Short mmCIF file of C-alpha atoms in Angstrom, two decimals:
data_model
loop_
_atom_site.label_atom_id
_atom_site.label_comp_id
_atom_site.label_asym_id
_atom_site.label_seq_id
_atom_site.Cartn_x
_atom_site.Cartn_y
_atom_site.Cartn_z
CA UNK T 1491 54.17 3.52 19.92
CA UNK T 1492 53.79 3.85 23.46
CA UNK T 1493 50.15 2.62 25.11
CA UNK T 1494 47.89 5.42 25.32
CA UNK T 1495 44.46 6.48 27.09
CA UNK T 1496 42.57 7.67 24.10
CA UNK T 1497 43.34 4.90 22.08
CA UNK T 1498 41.87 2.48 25.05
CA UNK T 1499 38.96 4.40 25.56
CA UNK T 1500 38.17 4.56 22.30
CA UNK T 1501 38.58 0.83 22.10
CA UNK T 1502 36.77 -0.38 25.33
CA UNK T 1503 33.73 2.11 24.01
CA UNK T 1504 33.44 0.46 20.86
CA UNK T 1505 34.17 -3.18 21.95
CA UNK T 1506 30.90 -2.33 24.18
CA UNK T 1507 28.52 -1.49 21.57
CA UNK T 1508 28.51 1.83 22.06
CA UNK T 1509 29.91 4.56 19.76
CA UNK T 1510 32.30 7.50 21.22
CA UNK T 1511 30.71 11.07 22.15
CA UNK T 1512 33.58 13.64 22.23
CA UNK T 1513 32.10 16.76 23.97
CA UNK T 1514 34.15 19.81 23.12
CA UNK T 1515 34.77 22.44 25.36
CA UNK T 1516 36.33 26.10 25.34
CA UNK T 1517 39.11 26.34 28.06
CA UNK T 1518 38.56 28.83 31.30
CA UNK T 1519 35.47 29.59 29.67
CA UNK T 1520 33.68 31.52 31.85
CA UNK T 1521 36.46 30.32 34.19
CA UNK T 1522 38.66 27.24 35.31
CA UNK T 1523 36.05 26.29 37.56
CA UNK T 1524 33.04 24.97 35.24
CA UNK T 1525 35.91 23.54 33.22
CA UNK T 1526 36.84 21.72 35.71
CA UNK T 1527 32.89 20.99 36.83
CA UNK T 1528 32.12 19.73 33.07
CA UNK T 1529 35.15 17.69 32.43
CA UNK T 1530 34.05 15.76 35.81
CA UNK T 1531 30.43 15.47 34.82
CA UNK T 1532 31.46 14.44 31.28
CA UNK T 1533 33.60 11.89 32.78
CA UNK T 1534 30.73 10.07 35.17
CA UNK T 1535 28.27 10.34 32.16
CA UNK T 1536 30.84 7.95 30.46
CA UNK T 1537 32.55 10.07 27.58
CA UNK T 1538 35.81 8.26 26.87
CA UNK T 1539 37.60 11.36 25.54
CA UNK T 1540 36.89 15.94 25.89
CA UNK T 1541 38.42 17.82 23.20
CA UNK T 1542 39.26 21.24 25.46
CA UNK T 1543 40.27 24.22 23.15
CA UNK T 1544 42.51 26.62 23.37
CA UNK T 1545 41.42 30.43 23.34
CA UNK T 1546 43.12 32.08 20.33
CA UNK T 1547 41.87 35.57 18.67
CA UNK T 1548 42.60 34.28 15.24
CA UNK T 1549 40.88 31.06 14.62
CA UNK T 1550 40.30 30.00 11.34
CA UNK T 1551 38.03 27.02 11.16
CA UNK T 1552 35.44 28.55 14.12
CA UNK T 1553 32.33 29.62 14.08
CA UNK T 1554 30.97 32.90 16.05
CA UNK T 1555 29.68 30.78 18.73
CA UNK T 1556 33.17 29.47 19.94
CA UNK T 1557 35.14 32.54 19.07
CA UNK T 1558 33.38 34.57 20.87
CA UNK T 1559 34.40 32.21 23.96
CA UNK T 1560 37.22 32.58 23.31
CA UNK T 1561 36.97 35.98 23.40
CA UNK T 1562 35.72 36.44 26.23
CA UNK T 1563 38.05 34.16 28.12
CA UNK T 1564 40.74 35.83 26.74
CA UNK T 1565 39.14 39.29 27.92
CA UNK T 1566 39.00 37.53 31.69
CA UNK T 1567 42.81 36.92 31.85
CA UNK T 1568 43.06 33.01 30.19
CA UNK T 1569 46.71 31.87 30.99
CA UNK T 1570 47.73 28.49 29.63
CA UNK T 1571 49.86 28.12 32.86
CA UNK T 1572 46.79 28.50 34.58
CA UNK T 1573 45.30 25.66 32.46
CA UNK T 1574 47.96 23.34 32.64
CA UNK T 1575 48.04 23.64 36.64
CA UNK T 1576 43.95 22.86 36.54
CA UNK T 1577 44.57 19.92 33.79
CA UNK T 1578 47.34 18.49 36.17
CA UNK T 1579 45.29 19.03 39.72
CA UNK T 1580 42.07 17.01 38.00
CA UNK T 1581 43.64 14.59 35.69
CA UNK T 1582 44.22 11.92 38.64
CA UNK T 1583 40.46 11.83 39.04
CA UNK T 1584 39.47 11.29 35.55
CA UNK T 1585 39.20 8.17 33.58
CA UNK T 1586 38.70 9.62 30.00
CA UNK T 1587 41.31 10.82 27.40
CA UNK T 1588 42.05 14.88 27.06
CA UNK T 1589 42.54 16.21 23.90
CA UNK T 1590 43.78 19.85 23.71
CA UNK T 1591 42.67 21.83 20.43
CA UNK T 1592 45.25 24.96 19.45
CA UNK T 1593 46.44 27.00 16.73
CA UNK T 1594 49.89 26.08 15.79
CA UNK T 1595 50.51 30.00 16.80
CA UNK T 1596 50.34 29.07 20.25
CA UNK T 1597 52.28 26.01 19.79
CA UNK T 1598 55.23 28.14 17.67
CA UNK T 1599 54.94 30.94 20.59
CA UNK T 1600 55.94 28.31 23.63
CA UNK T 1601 58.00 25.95 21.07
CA UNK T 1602 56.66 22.49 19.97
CA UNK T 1603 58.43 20.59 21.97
CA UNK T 1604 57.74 22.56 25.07
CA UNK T 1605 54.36 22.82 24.63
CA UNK T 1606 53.88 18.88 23.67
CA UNK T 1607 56.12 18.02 27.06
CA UNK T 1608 54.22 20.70 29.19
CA UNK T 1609 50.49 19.26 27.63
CA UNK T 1610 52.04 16.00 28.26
CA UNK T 1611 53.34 16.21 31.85
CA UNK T 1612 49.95 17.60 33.11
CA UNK T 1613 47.52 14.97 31.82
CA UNK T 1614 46.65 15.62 27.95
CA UNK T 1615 46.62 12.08 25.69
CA UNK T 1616 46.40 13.86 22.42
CA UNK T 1617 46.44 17.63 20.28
CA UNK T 1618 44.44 18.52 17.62
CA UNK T 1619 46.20 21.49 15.73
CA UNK T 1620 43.63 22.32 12.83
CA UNK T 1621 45.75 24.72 11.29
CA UNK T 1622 48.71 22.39 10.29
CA UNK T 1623 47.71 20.61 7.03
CA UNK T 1624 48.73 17.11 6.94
CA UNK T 1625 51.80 17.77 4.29
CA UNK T 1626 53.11 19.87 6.72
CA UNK T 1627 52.16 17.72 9.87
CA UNK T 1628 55.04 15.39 9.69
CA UNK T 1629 57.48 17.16 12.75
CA UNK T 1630 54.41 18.08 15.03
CA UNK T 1631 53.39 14.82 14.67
CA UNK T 1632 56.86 13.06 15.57
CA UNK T 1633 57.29 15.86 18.70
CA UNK T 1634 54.11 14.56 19.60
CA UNK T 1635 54.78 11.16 19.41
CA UNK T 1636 57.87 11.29 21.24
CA UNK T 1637 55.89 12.43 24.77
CA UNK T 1638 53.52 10.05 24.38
CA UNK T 1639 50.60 12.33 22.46
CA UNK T 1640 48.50 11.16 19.61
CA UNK T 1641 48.12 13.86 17.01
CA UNK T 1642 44.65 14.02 15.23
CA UNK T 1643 44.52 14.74 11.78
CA UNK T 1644 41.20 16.29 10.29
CA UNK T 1645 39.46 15.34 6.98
CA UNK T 1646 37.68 17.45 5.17
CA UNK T 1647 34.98 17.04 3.12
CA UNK T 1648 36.83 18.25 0.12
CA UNK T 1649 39.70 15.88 0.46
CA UNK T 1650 41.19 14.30 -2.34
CA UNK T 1651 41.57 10.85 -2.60
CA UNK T 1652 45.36 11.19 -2.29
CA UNK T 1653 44.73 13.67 0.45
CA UNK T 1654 42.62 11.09 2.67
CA UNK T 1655 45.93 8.54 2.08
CA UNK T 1656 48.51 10.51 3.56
CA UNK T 1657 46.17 11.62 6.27
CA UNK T 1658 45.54 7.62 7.01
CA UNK T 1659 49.18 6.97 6.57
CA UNK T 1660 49.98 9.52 9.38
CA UNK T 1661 46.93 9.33 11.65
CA UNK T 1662 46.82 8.57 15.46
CA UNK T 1663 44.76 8.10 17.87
CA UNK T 1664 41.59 8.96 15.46
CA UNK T 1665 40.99 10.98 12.50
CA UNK T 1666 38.67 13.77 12.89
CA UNK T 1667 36.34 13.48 10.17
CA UNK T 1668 34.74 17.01 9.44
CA UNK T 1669 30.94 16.12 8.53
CA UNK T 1670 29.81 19.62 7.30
CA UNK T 1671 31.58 22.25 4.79
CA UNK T 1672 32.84 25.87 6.31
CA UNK T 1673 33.18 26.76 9.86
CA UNK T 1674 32.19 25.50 13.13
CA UNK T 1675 28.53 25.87 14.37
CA UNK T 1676 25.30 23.97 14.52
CA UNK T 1677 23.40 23.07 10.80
CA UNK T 1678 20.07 21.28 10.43
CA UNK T 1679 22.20 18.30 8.99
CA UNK T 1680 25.27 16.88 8.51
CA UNK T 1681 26.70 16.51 5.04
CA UNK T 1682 25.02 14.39 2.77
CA UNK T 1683 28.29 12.92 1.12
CA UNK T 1684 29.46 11.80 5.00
CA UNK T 1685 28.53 8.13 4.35
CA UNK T 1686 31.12 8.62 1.07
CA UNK T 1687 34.03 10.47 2.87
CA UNK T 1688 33.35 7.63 5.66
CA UNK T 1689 33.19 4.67 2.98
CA UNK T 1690 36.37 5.94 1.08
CA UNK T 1691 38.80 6.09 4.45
CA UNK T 1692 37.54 2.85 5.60
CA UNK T 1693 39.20 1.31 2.44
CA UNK T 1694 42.49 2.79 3.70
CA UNK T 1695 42.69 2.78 7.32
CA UNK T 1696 41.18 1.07 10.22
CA UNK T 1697 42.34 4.19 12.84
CA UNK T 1698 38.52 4.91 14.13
CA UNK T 1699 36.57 7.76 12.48
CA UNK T 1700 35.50 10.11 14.58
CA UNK T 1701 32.91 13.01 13.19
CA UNK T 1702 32.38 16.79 14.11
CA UNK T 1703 31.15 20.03 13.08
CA UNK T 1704 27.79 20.96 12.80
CA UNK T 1705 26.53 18.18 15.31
CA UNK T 1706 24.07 19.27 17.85
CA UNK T 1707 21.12 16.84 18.89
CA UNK T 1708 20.70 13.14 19.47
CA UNK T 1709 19.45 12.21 16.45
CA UNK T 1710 22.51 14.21 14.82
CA UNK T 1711 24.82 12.00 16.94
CA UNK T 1712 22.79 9.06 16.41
CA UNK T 1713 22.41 9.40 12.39
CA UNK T 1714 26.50 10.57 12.54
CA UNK T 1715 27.47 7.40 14.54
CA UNK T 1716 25.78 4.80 12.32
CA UNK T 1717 28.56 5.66 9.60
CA UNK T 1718 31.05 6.42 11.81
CA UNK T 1719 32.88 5.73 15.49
CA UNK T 1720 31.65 8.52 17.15
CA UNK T 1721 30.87 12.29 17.12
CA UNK T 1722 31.99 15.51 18.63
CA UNK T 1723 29.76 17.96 19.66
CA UNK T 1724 31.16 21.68 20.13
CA UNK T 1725 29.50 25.07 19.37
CA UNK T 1726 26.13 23.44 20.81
CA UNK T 1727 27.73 23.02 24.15
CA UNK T 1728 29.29 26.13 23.81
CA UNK T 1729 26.19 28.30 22.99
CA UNK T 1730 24.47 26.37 26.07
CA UNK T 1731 27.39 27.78 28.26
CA UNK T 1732 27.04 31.21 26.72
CA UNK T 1733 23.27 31.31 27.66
CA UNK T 1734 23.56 30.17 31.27
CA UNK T 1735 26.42 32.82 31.76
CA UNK T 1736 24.33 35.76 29.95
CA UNK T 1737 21.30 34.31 32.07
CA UNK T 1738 23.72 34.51 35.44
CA UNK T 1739 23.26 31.09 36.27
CA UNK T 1740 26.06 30.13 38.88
CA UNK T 1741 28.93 27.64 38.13
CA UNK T 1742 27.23 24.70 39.35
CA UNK T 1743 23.80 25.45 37.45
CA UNK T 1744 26.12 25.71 34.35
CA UNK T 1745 28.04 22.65 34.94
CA UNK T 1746 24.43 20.89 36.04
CA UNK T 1747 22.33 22.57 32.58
CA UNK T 1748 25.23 21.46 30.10
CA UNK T 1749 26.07 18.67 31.57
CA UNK T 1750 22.31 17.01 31.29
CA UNK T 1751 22.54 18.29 27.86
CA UNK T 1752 25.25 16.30 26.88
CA UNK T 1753 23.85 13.00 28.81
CA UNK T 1754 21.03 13.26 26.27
CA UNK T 1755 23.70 13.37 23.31
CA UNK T 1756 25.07 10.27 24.93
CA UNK T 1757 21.74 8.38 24.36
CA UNK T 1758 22.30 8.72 20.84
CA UNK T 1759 25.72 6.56 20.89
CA UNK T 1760 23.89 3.30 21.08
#
């Protein structure tokens, strides 16, 4: 398997002590230009990876906080050319892993392996495609593989036993461990039976563990990240974004407000 830049991120993070913050953030939204603004601030504040998703009018596993990003950057004009062009100009000038998030409907629309060697060619390390179950995961996963992408499985709290197998068998990169039941968005807690789900994949795998959904604070992160390798923090960013742009902040007091917010989720990694 060829080397890769989220696997050595992840690595260097955790061989320093320090547990792996994964901010998440929608694509174009409100445009390319605070995407481009956070992914640079994210970077200096030390994040070893960004999950950047793609907008889609159909998503399943998302809350109303991110869909409605991704409604409105769909309603500006969001072209993935347009992304891939930004990805490609900024990826030279940052040091941590990109991991793009899309429905397998986009994928299927610009063909798998187009889409894998496009993502690939202008600076992504890894896809998350959350609506491809793991039994059916197996050619995405090879496509993947063969230009030098890690595909990221998710685990659900509901997983079987046998389930959480084949998704260690096949897992790359990390497996996305989902800490709270439903759909995206911020809860009071994570999942009480996280420590389990956490306990049980540890017996059969030692890819790194990586938690999300329903994360929003530094205690969150901190409490997630004493079970597991890191957390990923999503609609909380993206409601922050959605309040600066309804409050007309400009790009840079966007990029400045959310990007202190996430240094303060990075406390809780150590």
């Amino acid at each position: 398997m060829q080397e890769n830049r989220l696997d050595k991120n992840i690595l260097q993070s955790l061989d320093a002590k320090r547990k792996c913050l994964m901010p998440y953030v929608t694509a174009a939204y409100p445009n390319l230009d605070v995407t481009a603004g956070l992914l640079d601030r994210f970077d200096r504040i030390g994040c070893p990876a960004v999950e950047i998703g793609f907008p889609f009018s159909d998503s399943i596993a998302d809350g109303p906080v991110v869909q409605d990003s991704f409604n409105r950057a769909l309603d500006a004009g969001f072209k993935i050319d347009a992304l891939f062009d930004r990805i490609a100009d900024i990826r030279p000038k940052l040091s941590m892993a990109l991991i793009a998030m899309v429905s397998m409907s986009i994928v299927r629309r610009l063909g798998i392996d187009n889409f894998m060697k496009r993502a690939s060619e202008c600076g992504f390390d890894a896809v998350i495609v959350p609506d491809v179950p793991v039994d059916e995961s197996e050619s995405l996963s090879q496509t993947s593989t063969a230009h030098g992408l890690r595909c990221i499985l998710m685990c659900a709290p509901t997983s079987s036993a046998k389930r959480q197998a084949e998704i260690a068998k096949h897992a790359s990169g990390f497996i996305y461990v989902i800490a709270a039941k439903g759909i995206t968005g911020e809860r009071s807690a994570v999942d009480s039976q996280l420590p389990t789900m956490v306990g049980q994949l540890r017996e059969v795998t030692k890819t790194p563990l990586i938690a999300g959904f329903g994360i929003g604070s530094a205690d969150q992160v901190r409490d997630v990240c004493s079970v597991t390798d890191g957390a990923i923090v999503g609609s909380a960013i993206i409601r922050r974004i959605t309040e600066a742009v309804d409050g007309k902040l400009s790009d840079d007091k966007i990029v400045q407000t959310v990007g202190d917010y996430v240094e303060s989720l990075y406390a809780g990694t150590q």
